[in-house]
Short mmCIF file of C-alpha atoms and ligand atoms in Angstrom, two decimals:
data_model
loop_
_atom_site.label_atom_id
_atom_site.label_comp_id
_atom_site.label_asym_id
_atom_site.label_seq_id
_atom_site.Cartn_x
_atom_site.Cartn_y
_atom_site.Cartn_z
CA MET A 1 41.91 37.93 -55.52
CA VAL A 2 37.95 37.12 -55.06
CA SER A 3 36.02 39.43 -56.79
CA VAL A 4 32.85 40.90 -54.04
CA PHE A 5 29.58 42.20 -56.59
CA LEU A 6 27.67 44.24 -53.83
CA LYS A 7 24.37 44.51 -55.67
CA ASN A 8 22.20 47.62 -54.55
CA ASP A 9 25.93 49.40 -54.51
CA ASN A 10 26.56 48.44 -58.33
CA ILE A 11 29.75 48.18 -57.04
CA LYS A 12 32.65 45.16 -57.54
CA VAL A 13 35.20 45.34 -55.31
CA LYS A 14 38.47 42.56 -56.02
CA ALA A 15 39.25 41.99 -52.73
CA GLY A 16 42.35 39.19 -51.21
CA VAL A 17 42.52 36.78 -48.24
CA GLY A 18 41.53 38.43 -45.04
CA LYS A 19 39.49 40.78 -46.15
CA THR A 20 36.61 41.64 -44.53
CA MET A 21 33.15 42.62 -45.74
CA ARG A 22 33.32 45.70 -43.64
CA GLN A 23 36.61 46.94 -44.87
CA ILE A 24 35.18 46.26 -48.42
CA ALA A 25 32.01 48.62 -47.66
CA THR A 26 33.97 51.02 -45.63
CA ALA A 27 36.25 51.54 -49.17
CA SER A 28 34.27 51.47 -51.68
CA GLY A 29 31.74 54.19 -50.17
CA ALA A 30 28.91 50.89 -50.36
CA SER A 31 25.46 52.25 -48.14
CA MET A 32 25.46 48.31 -46.08
CA GLU A 33 24.59 49.50 -42.89
CA PHE A 34 26.46 48.69 -39.10
CA GLY A 35 24.88 48.54 -36.11
CA CYS A 36 26.94 46.53 -32.95
CA ARG A 37 29.82 45.48 -35.71
CA VAL A 38 30.14 42.36 -33.79
CA GLY A 39 27.46 40.54 -34.51
CA ASP A 40 24.70 40.83 -31.76
CA CYS A 41 22.07 43.41 -33.80
CA ALA A 42 21.61 41.63 -37.47
CA THR A 43 21.76 45.47 -38.58
CA CYS A 44 24.22 44.12 -41.46
CA ILE A 45 22.35 41.11 -42.31
CA ALA A 46 22.88 39.97 -46.12
CA LYS A 47 22.02 37.49 -48.20
CA ILE A 48 24.91 35.87 -50.50
CA GLU A 49 23.33 34.78 -53.43
CA PHE A 50 26.59 33.79 -55.03
CA GLY A 51 30.07 32.39 -53.19
CA MET A 52 28.70 31.78 -49.62
CA GLN A 53 32.00 29.79 -49.03
CA LEU A 54 35.02 31.49 -50.22
CA LEU A 55 33.80 33.72 -46.80
CA ASN A 56 34.88 32.57 -43.51
CA GLN A 57 32.90 29.63 -41.48
CA LYS A 58 29.60 31.09 -39.64
CA THR A 59 30.26 32.08 -36.43
CA GLU A 60 28.43 30.52 -33.44
CA LYS A 61 26.69 33.91 -32.00
CA GLU A 62 26.53 34.64 -35.82
CA ILE A 63 24.38 31.11 -36.08
CA LYS A 64 22.60 31.84 -33.19
CA VAL A 65 21.50 35.85 -34.23
CA LEU A 66 20.57 34.47 -38.18
CA LYS A 67 18.74 31.78 -36.18
CA MET A 68 16.01 34.06 -34.07
CA LEU A 69 15.46 35.92 -37.06
CA GLY A 70 13.64 32.45 -38.30
CA GLY A 71 13.27 31.35 -41.61
CA ASP A 72 15.77 29.72 -43.51
CA VAL A 73 18.77 31.94 -42.91
CA SER A 74 20.82 29.50 -44.40
CA GLY A 75 21.60 31.78 -47.66
CA LEU A 76 22.61 34.76 -45.01
CA ARG A 77 25.30 35.96 -43.13
CA LEU A 78 26.08 38.85 -41.29
CA MET A 79 28.43 40.72 -42.71
CA CYS A 80 30.42 41.94 -39.81
CA GLN A 81 31.04 38.52 -39.05
CA SER A 82 32.54 37.40 -42.40
CA HIS A 83 35.59 37.80 -44.30
CA ILE A 84 36.95 36.54 -47.80
CA ARG A 85 38.94 33.62 -47.38
CA CYS A 86 40.18 31.77 -50.43
CA GLU A 87 42.08 33.66 -53.81
CA GLU A 88 39.78 33.15 -56.42
CA GLY A 89 36.48 33.39 -56.92
CA GLU A 90 32.93 35.77 -57.02
CA ILE A 91 31.12 36.71 -54.29
CA VAL A 92 27.42 38.27 -54.99
CA VAL A 93 26.05 40.05 -51.87
CA SER A 94 22.73 41.95 -51.39
CA TYR A 95 22.22 44.10 -48.75
CA ILE A 96 18.65 43.90 -46.97
CA PHE A 97 18.28 47.08 -44.88
CA MET B 1 -23.97 57.22 -23.32
CA LEU B 2 -24.02 58.74 -27.57
CA GLY B 3 -24.06 62.48 -27.07
CA ASN B 4 -20.85 62.16 -24.07
CA ARG B 5 -18.36 63.92 -26.39
CA GLU B 6 -15.51 60.72 -24.88
CA SER B 7 -17.53 58.66 -26.52
CA LEU B 8 -16.73 57.46 -30.71
CA SER B 9 -19.42 55.52 -30.60
CA LYS B 10 -21.35 53.13 -27.72
CA ASN B 11 -18.66 51.01 -27.58
CA VAL B 12 -15.47 53.19 -28.15
CA HIS B 13 -14.44 55.91 -25.82
CA PHE B 14 -11.76 57.91 -25.17
CA ILE B 15 -9.63 57.86 -22.60
CA GLY B 16 -6.63 59.35 -23.33
CA VAL B 17 -5.48 63.00 -21.56
CA PHE B 18 -4.78 66.66 -22.58
CA ASP B 19 -1.62 68.64 -22.46
CA PRO B 20 -2.29 71.87 -22.99
CA LYS B 21 1.26 73.51 -21.99
CA ILE B 22 4.22 71.15 -23.49
CA ARG B 23 5.69 73.48 -25.85
CA ILE B 24 8.40 71.13 -27.46
CA PHE B 25 7.77 68.06 -28.01
CA ASP B 26 10.56 64.89 -28.67
CA ILE B 27 13.49 68.14 -28.65
CA ILE B 28 12.39 68.49 -32.50
CA MET B 29 8.57 69.65 -32.39
CA LYS B 30 7.15 72.81 -31.82
CA THR B 31 3.39 72.96 -30.70
CA ALA B 32 1.68 76.13 -29.79
CA ASN B 33 -1.35 74.98 -27.86
CA GLY B 34 -0.17 71.69 -26.43
CA SER B 35 -1.07 67.93 -27.73
CA SER B 36 -2.99 64.78 -26.42
CA TYR B 37 -2.24 61.46 -25.65
CA ASN B 38 -5.17 59.68 -26.74
CA SER B 39 -6.05 56.19 -25.82
CA TYR B 40 -9.02 54.61 -26.55
CA LEU B 41 -11.27 51.54 -25.01
CA VAL B 42 -13.15 49.61 -27.11
CA ARG B 43 -15.94 47.01 -25.03
CA GLY B 44 -17.29 44.12 -27.37
CA SER B 45 -19.50 41.90 -25.46
CA GLU B 46 -16.86 39.50 -23.96
CA GLY B 47 -14.69 41.94 -22.17
CA VAL B 48 -12.13 45.19 -22.85
CA ALA B 49 -9.39 46.24 -24.72
CA ILE B 50 -7.20 48.97 -24.13
CA MET B 51 -5.87 50.38 -26.75
CA ASP B 52 -2.65 52.59 -26.28
CA THR B 53 -1.72 54.45 -22.53
CA VAL B 54 -0.09 57.99 -22.16
CA LYS B 55 2.53 59.69 -21.11
CA LYS B 56 3.76 58.54 -17.19
CA GLU B 57 3.22 61.70 -15.64
CA PHE B 58 -0.78 62.08 -16.76
CA SER B 59 -1.33 58.69 -15.84
CA SER B 60 -3.69 59.24 -13.21
CA ASP B 61 -6.01 61.32 -15.33
CA PHE B 62 -6.28 58.50 -17.48
CA PHE B 63 -6.53 55.87 -14.43
CA VAL B 64 -9.88 58.12 -13.65
CA ARG B 65 -11.57 58.31 -17.32
CA LEU B 66 -10.27 54.51 -17.75
CA GLU B 67 -12.25 53.27 -14.20
CA ALA B 68 -15.16 55.52 -15.58
CA LEU B 69 -16.19 52.75 -18.15
CA CYS B 70 -15.08 49.66 -16.92
CA LYS B 71 -13.42 47.46 -13.87
CA TYR B 72 -10.16 46.55 -14.71
CA GLU B 73 -11.58 42.67 -14.37
CA GLU B 74 -13.06 43.13 -17.38
CA ILE B 75 -9.64 44.39 -19.21
CA LYS B 76 -8.69 40.99 -21.77
CA TYR B 77 -5.90 42.75 -24.20
CA ILE B 78 -4.01 46.19 -24.10
CA VAL B 79 -2.61 47.12 -27.69
CA LEU B 80 0.79 48.66 -27.58
CA HIS B 81 0.76 50.35 -31.41
CA HIS B 82 4.23 51.77 -30.27
CA LEU B 83 6.41 51.75 -27.46
CA GLU B 84 7.07 55.50 -27.17
CA PRO B 85 7.07 56.42 -23.83
CA ASP B 86 4.05 59.46 -24.40
CA HIS B 87 1.92 56.06 -25.08
CA SER B 88 3.41 53.22 -22.97
CA GLY B 89 4.37 55.34 -19.77
CA ALA B 90 1.09 54.30 -18.06
CA LEU B 91 1.85 50.61 -18.86
CA ILE B 92 3.19 49.05 -15.67
CA GLU B 93 0.62 50.26 -13.73
CA LEU B 94 -2.27 49.20 -15.32
CA MET B 95 -0.67 45.68 -16.02
CA SER B 96 -0.66 45.52 -12.54
CA LYS B 97 -4.19 46.80 -11.93
CA ALA B 98 -5.48 44.34 -15.01
CA PRO B 99 -5.66 40.87 -13.82
CA TYR B 100 -6.50 39.43 -17.12
CA ALA B 101 -4.70 42.05 -19.66
CA LYS B 102 -2.88 40.63 -22.10
CA LEU B 103 -0.41 42.56 -23.71
CA ILE B 104 -0.77 42.85 -27.86
CA ILE B 105 2.89 44.85 -28.75
CA SER B 106 4.52 43.78 -32.37
CA GLY B 107 7.64 41.52 -33.58
CA ARG B 108 9.59 44.34 -33.51
CA ALA B 109 8.47 45.83 -30.46
CA VAL B 110 9.73 42.51 -28.74
CA MET B 111 13.74 43.46 -27.97
CA MET B 112 12.68 47.07 -26.95
CA LEU B 113 9.55 45.50 -24.36
CA LYS B 114 12.58 44.96 -22.08
CA GLY B 115 14.94 47.83 -22.43
CA LEU B 116 11.59 49.66 -21.76
CA VAL B 117 10.08 48.26 -19.15
CA LYS B 118 13.46 46.71 -17.42
CA THR B 119 10.85 43.83 -16.00
CA ASP B 120 9.17 40.74 -17.43
CA ILE B 121 5.34 41.02 -19.09
CA ALA B 122 4.26 38.27 -20.73
CA PHE B 123 3.35 39.77 -24.25
CA GLU B 124 1.47 38.01 -27.47
CA VAL B 125 3.08 39.06 -30.67
CA ALA B 126 0.64 40.81 -33.70
CA SER B 127 1.67 41.01 -37.36
CA THR B 128 -0.98 41.51 -40.12
CA GLY B 129 -4.28 39.72 -40.47
CA LYS B 130 -3.87 38.60 -36.62
CA THR B 131 -6.92 39.45 -35.16
CA ILE B 132 -8.33 39.64 -31.32
CA SER B 133 -11.79 38.58 -30.24
CA LEU B 134 -13.64 41.30 -27.22
CA GLY B 135 -17.09 38.54 -28.42
CA ASP B 136 -18.82 40.79 -31.04
CA LYS B 137 -15.66 42.79 -31.49
CA THR B 138 -12.89 41.58 -34.02
CA ILE B 139 -9.67 44.34 -33.97
CA GLU B 140 -7.10 43.34 -36.82
CA PHE B 141 -3.66 44.06 -36.61
CA LEU B 142 -1.56 45.74 -39.16
CA SER B 143 1.96 45.98 -39.58
CA THR B 144 2.90 49.22 -40.40
CA PRO B 145 6.87 49.53 -39.50
CA PHE B 146 8.96 52.81 -38.77
CA LEU B 147 5.81 55.06 -38.79
CA HIS B 148 7.46 56.72 -37.09
CA TRP B 149 9.65 53.97 -34.18
CA PRO B 150 10.46 50.80 -36.20
CA ASP B 151 8.10 48.56 -34.11
CA THR B 152 4.60 50.88 -35.28
CA MET B 153 1.92 49.43 -36.32
CA SER B 154 -2.23 49.78 -36.93
CA SER B 155 -4.92 47.89 -35.95
CA TYR B 156 -8.70 48.21 -37.18
CA LEU B 157 -12.11 47.43 -35.70
CA HIS B 158 -14.61 46.01 -38.15
CA GLU B 159 -17.37 46.26 -36.42
CA GLU B 160 -17.26 50.59 -35.71
CA LYS B 161 -15.24 50.75 -39.67
CA ILE B 162 -12.63 52.97 -36.63
CA LEU B 163 -8.81 52.34 -37.51
CA PHE B 164 -6.21 53.11 -34.69
CA SER B 165 -3.46 54.47 -36.35
CA GLY B 166 -0.91 54.96 -33.91
CA ASP B 167 0.56 57.95 -35.09
CA VAL B 168 -0.13 58.27 -38.32
CA PHE B 169 -2.48 60.94 -38.78
CA GLY B 170 -1.65 62.82 -35.14
CA SER B 171 -0.70 66.48 -34.53
CA HIS B 172 0.33 68.38 -31.71
CA TYR B 173 -2.28 70.24 -30.52
CA TYR B 174 -4.73 70.64 -28.14
CA ASP B 175 -8.18 70.55 -27.76
CA GLU B 176 -10.64 68.80 -26.26
CA ARG B 177 -13.54 69.29 -28.37
CA LEU B 178 -11.41 66.00 -29.55
CA TYR B 179 -13.50 65.93 -33.05
CA ASP B 180 -11.98 67.41 -36.06
CA ASP B 181 -15.40 68.79 -37.14
CA GLU B 182 -15.78 70.59 -33.70
CA VAL B 183 -11.96 71.70 -32.85
CA GLY B 184 -10.29 74.17 -34.34
CA ASP B 185 -8.04 74.59 -36.90
CA PHE B 186 -5.31 72.86 -36.93
CA SER B 187 -4.40 72.19 -40.84
CA TYR B 188 -1.14 73.79 -39.61
CA ALA B 189 -0.54 70.93 -36.52
CA PHE B 190 -1.55 68.23 -39.48
CA LYS B 191 1.16 69.29 -42.05
CA TYR B 192 3.21 69.96 -38.83
CA TYR B 193 3.16 66.83 -37.49
CA TYR B 194 4.05 64.90 -40.83
CA ASP B 195 6.82 67.21 -41.89
CA HIS B 196 8.64 66.30 -39.20
CA ILE B 197 7.47 62.79 -37.44
CA MET B 198 6.30 60.98 -40.86
CA ARG B 199 8.10 62.73 -43.51
CA PRO B 200 12.04 60.66 -43.12
CA PHE B 201 9.40 57.40 -43.65
CA LYS B 202 7.43 58.38 -46.81
CA HIS B 203 7.86 55.43 -49.03
CA TYR B 204 6.61 53.28 -45.15
CA VAL B 205 3.74 55.68 -45.75
CA LEU B 206 2.98 55.03 -48.78
CA GLU B 207 3.20 51.30 -47.80
CA ALA B 208 1.20 51.31 -44.65
CA LEU B 209 -1.85 53.57 -46.92
CA LYS B 210 -1.87 50.56 -49.59
CA LEU B 211 -3.02 48.12 -46.43
CA TYR B 212 -5.57 50.91 -44.51
CA ALA B 213 -7.49 50.89 -48.58
CA LYS B 214 -8.03 47.60 -47.79
CA PHE B 215 -11.15 48.67 -45.26
CA GLU B 216 -13.85 50.94 -45.02
CA ILE B 217 -12.72 53.57 -42.68
CA ASN B 218 -15.34 55.95 -40.55
CA THR B 219 -13.31 57.12 -38.02
CA ILE B 220 -9.05 56.91 -37.75
CA ALA B 221 -8.31 57.17 -34.43
CA PRO B 222 -4.20 58.37 -33.75
CA LEU B 223 -2.80 58.69 -31.01
CA HIS B 224 -2.11 62.80 -30.83
CA GLY B 225 -4.41 65.37 -31.45
CA PRO B 226 -8.19 65.82 -33.02
CA ILE B 227 -9.91 62.19 -33.69
CA LEU B 228 -10.54 62.68 -37.19
CA ARG B 229 -14.66 61.45 -38.03
CA SER B 230 -15.77 64.13 -40.54
CA ASN B 231 -13.69 62.66 -43.44
CA PRO B 232 -11.15 60.23 -42.76
CA GLN B 233 -10.33 60.22 -46.91
CA PHE B 234 -9.35 63.62 -47.25
CA TYR B 235 -6.25 63.02 -44.26
CA ILE B 236 -5.55 59.72 -46.38
CA ASP B 237 -5.58 61.89 -49.51
CA LYS B 238 -2.80 64.19 -47.69
CA TYR B 239 -0.51 62.01 -46.84
CA ALA B 240 -1.03 59.95 -50.13
CA LYS B 241 -0.44 63.83 -51.76
CA TRP B 242 2.74 64.83 -48.93
CA SER B 243 4.18 61.35 -49.28
CA SER B 244 4.28 60.88 -53.45
CA GLU B 245 5.43 63.97 -54.71
CA ALA B 246 8.67 64.38 -53.45
CA LYS B 247 10.94 63.70 -57.13
CA PHE B 248 8.43 65.90 -58.61
CA ARG B 249 11.21 66.81 -60.98
CA LYS B 250 12.02 62.75 -61.79
CA HIS B 251 8.83 61.76 -62.46
CA GLN B 252 8.19 64.87 -65.07
CA PHE B 253 11.52 64.27 -66.86
CA GLY B 254 12.86 61.30 -66.30
CA LYS B 255 16.56 63.21 -64.85
CA LYS B 256 18.39 62.30 -61.52
CA MET B 257 19.55 65.41 -59.87
CA VAL B 258 22.97 66.06 -58.20
CA SER B 259 23.08 69.57 -56.30
CA VAL B 260 26.58 71.43 -55.55
CA PHE B 261 25.83 72.96 -52.04
CA TYR B 262 28.97 74.54 -50.83
CA MET B 263 30.14 78.14 -49.89
CA SER B 264 33.02 79.84 -49.83
CA SER B 265 35.21 82.93 -48.31
CA TYR B 266 37.67 84.00 -51.33
CA ASP B 267 36.26 82.19 -53.96
CA ASN B 268 38.51 78.99 -54.09
CA THR B 269 35.54 76.46 -53.41
CA GLN B 270 33.43 78.66 -55.24
CA LYS B 271 35.33 77.58 -58.05
CA MET B 272 35.99 74.57 -57.39
CA ALA B 273 32.07 73.82 -57.18
CA GLN B 274 31.06 75.56 -60.17
CA LYS B 275 33.56 73.10 -62.17
CA VAL B 276 32.17 70.17 -60.21
CA MET B 277 29.33 71.59 -61.28
CA GLN B 278 29.88 71.02 -64.80
CA GLY B 279 31.35 67.74 -64.84
CA ALA B 280 28.04 66.10 -63.85
CA ASP B 281 26.47 68.39 -66.32
CA LYS B 282 28.16 66.96 -69.26
CA VAL B 283 26.30 63.37 -68.17
CA GLU B 284 23.74 62.32 -69.94
CA GLY B 285 20.40 62.22 -67.85
CA VAL B 286 21.62 64.26 -65.18
CA VAL B 287 20.36 67.58 -64.39
CA ALA B 288 23.04 69.52 -61.98
CA SER B 289 22.97 72.07 -59.76
CA MET B 290 25.07 74.61 -57.09
CA TYR B 291 23.64 76.49 -54.47
CA ASP B 292 25.69 78.57 -52.15
CA LEU B 293 24.65 77.39 -48.62
CA ALA B 294 24.92 80.81 -47.13
CA SER B 295 21.76 81.94 -48.61
CA LEU B 296 19.27 79.13 -48.38
CA ASP B 297 17.47 79.08 -45.64
CA GLU B 298 16.10 75.31 -43.67
CA GLN B 299 12.65 74.45 -45.50
CA ASN B 300 14.35 74.75 -48.82
CA MET B 301 17.63 72.74 -48.13
CA ILE B 302 15.46 70.36 -46.43
CA ASP B 303 13.54 70.27 -50.65
CA LEU B 304 16.52 70.28 -52.66
CA LEU B 305 18.29 67.46 -50.49
CA GLU B 306 14.51 65.35 -50.90
CA GLU B 307 14.62 66.32 -54.56
CA SER B 308 18.70 65.41 -55.25
CA ASP B 309 19.63 61.66 -56.28
CA ALA B 310 23.13 62.95 -55.39
CA ILE B 311 24.46 65.61 -52.99
CA ILE B 312 27.98 67.20 -53.53
CA VAL B 313 28.90 69.49 -50.17
CA GLY B 314 31.56 72.09 -50.92
CA SER B 315 33.72 73.60 -47.57
CA PRO B 316 36.88 75.23 -47.15
CA THR B 317 38.24 74.37 -43.62
CA ILE B 318 38.37 76.67 -40.98
CA ASN B 319 39.44 76.87 -37.95
CA GLY B 320 40.17 72.50 -38.08
CA ASP B 321 36.07 71.77 -39.45
CA ALA B 322 33.31 72.87 -41.92
CA VAL B 323 31.43 75.79 -42.02
CA LYS B 324 28.03 75.42 -39.99
CA PRO B 325 26.45 76.26 -42.56
CA ALA B 326 27.25 72.43 -44.04
CA TRP B 327 26.62 71.00 -40.94
CA ASP B 328 23.52 72.68 -41.33
CA LEU B 329 22.44 71.04 -44.52
CA LEU B 330 23.75 67.78 -43.29
CA SER B 331 21.61 68.08 -40.02
CA CYS B 332 18.22 68.41 -42.03
CA MET B 333 18.92 64.92 -43.35
CA ALA B 334 16.74 63.84 -40.24
CA TYR B 335 13.84 65.32 -41.98
CA LEU B 336 14.12 62.37 -44.90
CA GLU B 337 14.98 59.31 -46.16
CA SER B 338 19.26 59.62 -46.95
CA SER B 339 19.21 55.72 -48.04
CA GLY B 340 20.08 55.39 -52.26
CA LYS B 341 21.78 58.58 -52.29
CA ILE B 342 24.86 59.66 -53.62
CA GLY B 343 27.12 61.33 -51.75
CA ALA B 344 30.68 63.45 -52.00
CA ALA B 345 32.48 66.15 -50.42
CA PHE B 346 34.72 68.99 -51.72
CA GLY B 347 37.06 72.15 -51.13
CA SER B 348 39.29 74.29 -50.89
CA TYR B 349 41.98 74.42 -48.12
CA GLY B 350 45.14 76.18 -46.16
CA TRP B 351 47.50 73.77 -44.51
CA THR B 352 45.93 71.44 -42.57
CA GLY B 353 42.53 70.61 -44.61
CA GLU B 354 40.04 68.16 -42.78
CA ALA B 355 36.45 69.63 -43.76
CA PRO B 356 35.98 67.50 -46.86
CA GLU B 357 36.74 64.45 -45.20
CA MET B 358 34.56 64.97 -42.18
CA LEU B 359 31.72 65.90 -45.08
CA HIS B 360 31.85 62.46 -46.05
CA ASP B 361 32.67 60.54 -42.59
CA ARG B 362 29.00 62.39 -41.58
CA MET B 363 27.71 61.52 -44.57
CA ARG B 364 28.28 58.04 -44.16
CA TRP B 365 26.71 57.96 -40.36
CA LEU B 366 23.08 59.27 -42.18
CA LYS B 367 24.08 55.86 -44.60
CA PHE B 368 24.71 57.41 -48.09
CA ARG B 369 26.36 55.77 -50.78
CA LEU B 370 30.01 57.26 -51.08
CA PRO B 371 31.56 55.40 -53.62
CA VAL B 372 34.59 59.17 -54.40
CA LYS B 373 36.90 60.24 -51.95
CA PRO B 374 37.13 63.82 -50.80
CA LEU B 375 38.58 66.43 -52.52
CA LYS B 376 40.89 69.13 -51.84
CA ILE B 377 42.39 71.51 -53.59
CA LYS B 378 44.83 73.71 -51.35
CA LEU B 379 44.71 77.69 -51.62
CA ILE B 380 44.10 78.71 -55.48
CA PRO B 381 43.21 75.70 -57.25
CA THR B 382 45.21 74.98 -60.55
CA GLU B 383 43.95 74.94 -64.31
CA ASP B 384 44.95 70.92 -63.85
CA GLU B 385 43.37 71.35 -60.67
CA LEU B 386 39.47 72.49 -61.72
CA MET B 387 40.01 69.82 -64.34
CA ASP B 388 40.66 66.97 -61.09
CA CYS B 389 36.51 69.36 -60.28
CA VAL B 390 35.56 68.24 -63.51
CA ALA B 391 35.86 64.72 -63.31
CA PHE B 392 35.07 64.18 -59.80
CA GLY B 393 31.32 65.82 -60.28
CA GLN B 394 31.32 63.95 -63.61
CA GLU B 395 32.47 60.40 -62.14
CA VAL B 396 29.27 60.84 -59.08
CA ALA B 397 27.19 62.01 -61.83
CA GLU B 398 28.08 58.79 -63.61
CA ILE B 399 27.75 56.51 -60.68
CA THR B 400 24.33 58.48 -59.93
CA MET B 401 23.02 57.26 -63.29
CA GLY B 402 24.29 53.63 -62.23
CA LYS B 403 27.28 52.92 -63.89
CA MET B 404 29.59 49.91 -61.92
CA VAL B 405 32.21 51.22 -59.51
CA GLU B 406 35.16 48.68 -59.41
CA MET B 407 38.37 49.16 -57.76
CA GLU B 408 40.89 46.78 -56.10
CA ILE B 409 41.47 47.16 -51.99
C1 FMN C 501 39.73 81.86 -40.01
C2 FMN C 501 39.76 80.99 -41.47
C3 FMN C 501 40.50 79.61 -40.34
C4 FMN C 501 41.23 78.92 -41.53
N1 FMN C 501 41.36 78.09 -40.23
C5 FMN C 501 41.77 76.43 -41.43
C6 FMN C 501 42.49 75.18 -40.92
O1 FMN C 501 41.93 75.74 -39.99
N2 FMN C 501 43.00 74.52 -41.01
C7 FMN C 501 43.09 74.47 -42.97
O2 FMN C 501 43.38 73.69 -43.55
N3 FMN C 501 42.49 76.13 -43.51
C8 FMN C 501 41.99 76.96 -43.05
N4 FMN C 501 41.94 78.08 -43.54
C9 FMN C 501 42.55 78.77 -44.76
C10 FMN C 501 40.88 77.35 -45.62
O3 FMN C 501 41.20 76.56 -45.56
C11 FMN C 501 41.60 78.35 -46.86
O4 FMN C 501 41.93 80.26 -47.62
C12 FMN C 501 40.83 78.12 -48.79
O5 FMN C 501 41.38 78.08 -49.69
C13 FMN C 501 39.42 78.85 -48.33
O6 FMN C 501 38.48 78.93 -48.86
P1 FMN C 501 37.59 79.44 -50.12
O7 FMN C 501 38.25 80.81 -50.57
O8 FMN C 501 36.95 78.64 -50.74
O9 FMN C 501 36.98 79.82 -48.41
C14 FMN C 501 41.88 79.12 -42.20
C15 FMN C 501 40.98 80.33 -43.56
C16 FMN C 501 40.26 81.63 -42.59
C17 FMN C 501 40.00 82.46 -42.89
S1 FES C 502 26.88 45.38 -37.32
FE1 FES C 502 25.22 44.44 -35.40
S2 FES C 502 25.41 42.37 -36.26
FE2 FES C 502 26.98 43.07 -37.57
FE1 FE2 C 503 5.32 58.31 -31.17
FE1 FE2 C 504 3.33 59.95 -30.15
#
């Protein structure tokens, strides 16, 4: 299990491979915001403070949307496009909106 | 030109329009005597800037006023402080008439512009610190987002010390005498406008006031109602006070407020509420209270919701739904900032019991944090079930005080 710490809400969720960040947010009652849920609107943008490599690769669309925001976006992810791909480790997330 | 009522100064003119017939604004707001859509013309030695336009149906009045003061060829800039149709309604027509005009909008307005005007328009983006020049006149932009649209910005005309504040400091109040020191008593409309339009964005109001404080302001030129020239600081102070007075209990006593709102016909949900409150109140640093929704009017609801760090709603299930006062309570969140608040729901039920989950879902859409599952109890709660209610209240209160939630999914 990977431990996902949602910093803004002070919630720690243990979740297995394949679990999406959206499932994690919903099940834990986190206040993480979602808009379109398909990677278009950037509402669900979050900073991965730790453990980026435990998540799936950024999708092509995601890379495009993040680029539009400008600046250094290497530590950012769209939560609606992210899921856990590793067995063990720790992820620390802080959301922006 | 001075002495003409429409002139704020030698080079700045009101070219807005009046709407004395309007009674309901944007569905949610009442106005007793109408409103105005203010627009301003700024003349410099090297051209003219138009600050916002008006609602489409009033554009002919607007163009008449504009044409009396300048030629379309002179217009160098059109500034839209936000894109809402009551101020962007004449934009397309104005752009088509003014061949050299450049549109200035905020960065957040870029994505919206397409959705609004449905054609390609050339524009330039402004953020805090950007200036435009009309020769002997300089306009500086300030990013003041979410007041009340995400794309809202303000601007400041240096040479005349005029703040163009957008909808901030507006009033839905119709009076052709135009200036705060000449119109009738519009104080109720000024407050009402704040309560309905700005209050949900208090936090952003305070941020905007910080930016405004960097400038000496002689006149505030808002987009609705009177132009504030007698003592701008008076209105700024009002906004500052209204935006910071929330949570006075927390500021005074350093406590977190957990509020239990309930409604009950046969006292079952009421018994649960009592125990939920007791559980919450056990937690150090928390003041828990309970309120019967049957006797709260809307203004009380809004004030209590605003003060509360956690909001726990109890409703029996009646005909497959939560009771109307519970929905009414949650719809008051439209007037408030919800982000950061914790929510939870409970209730007694007879056979289906969907009310708590429906309330829980609604709170999710309202952006509450919902760390605890809804609690429902069949008909009359047993002693054990009442203990569950205590634990439920306590858990919500502990999380409100910062306890980390740990779970596995
Ligand atoms: C008119 C009416 C309609 C009801 N409809 C439902 C229903 O649709 N689903 C349900 O679970 N219970 C229903 N109930 C049962 C109540 O939820 C149950 O009696 C509950 O314990 C009432 O709680 P209270 O004492 O807090 O009012 C209904 C009760 C009444 C009086
Ligand atoms: S919710 Fe719109 S991008 Fe994720
Ligand atoms: Fe507006
Ligand atoms: Fe407006």
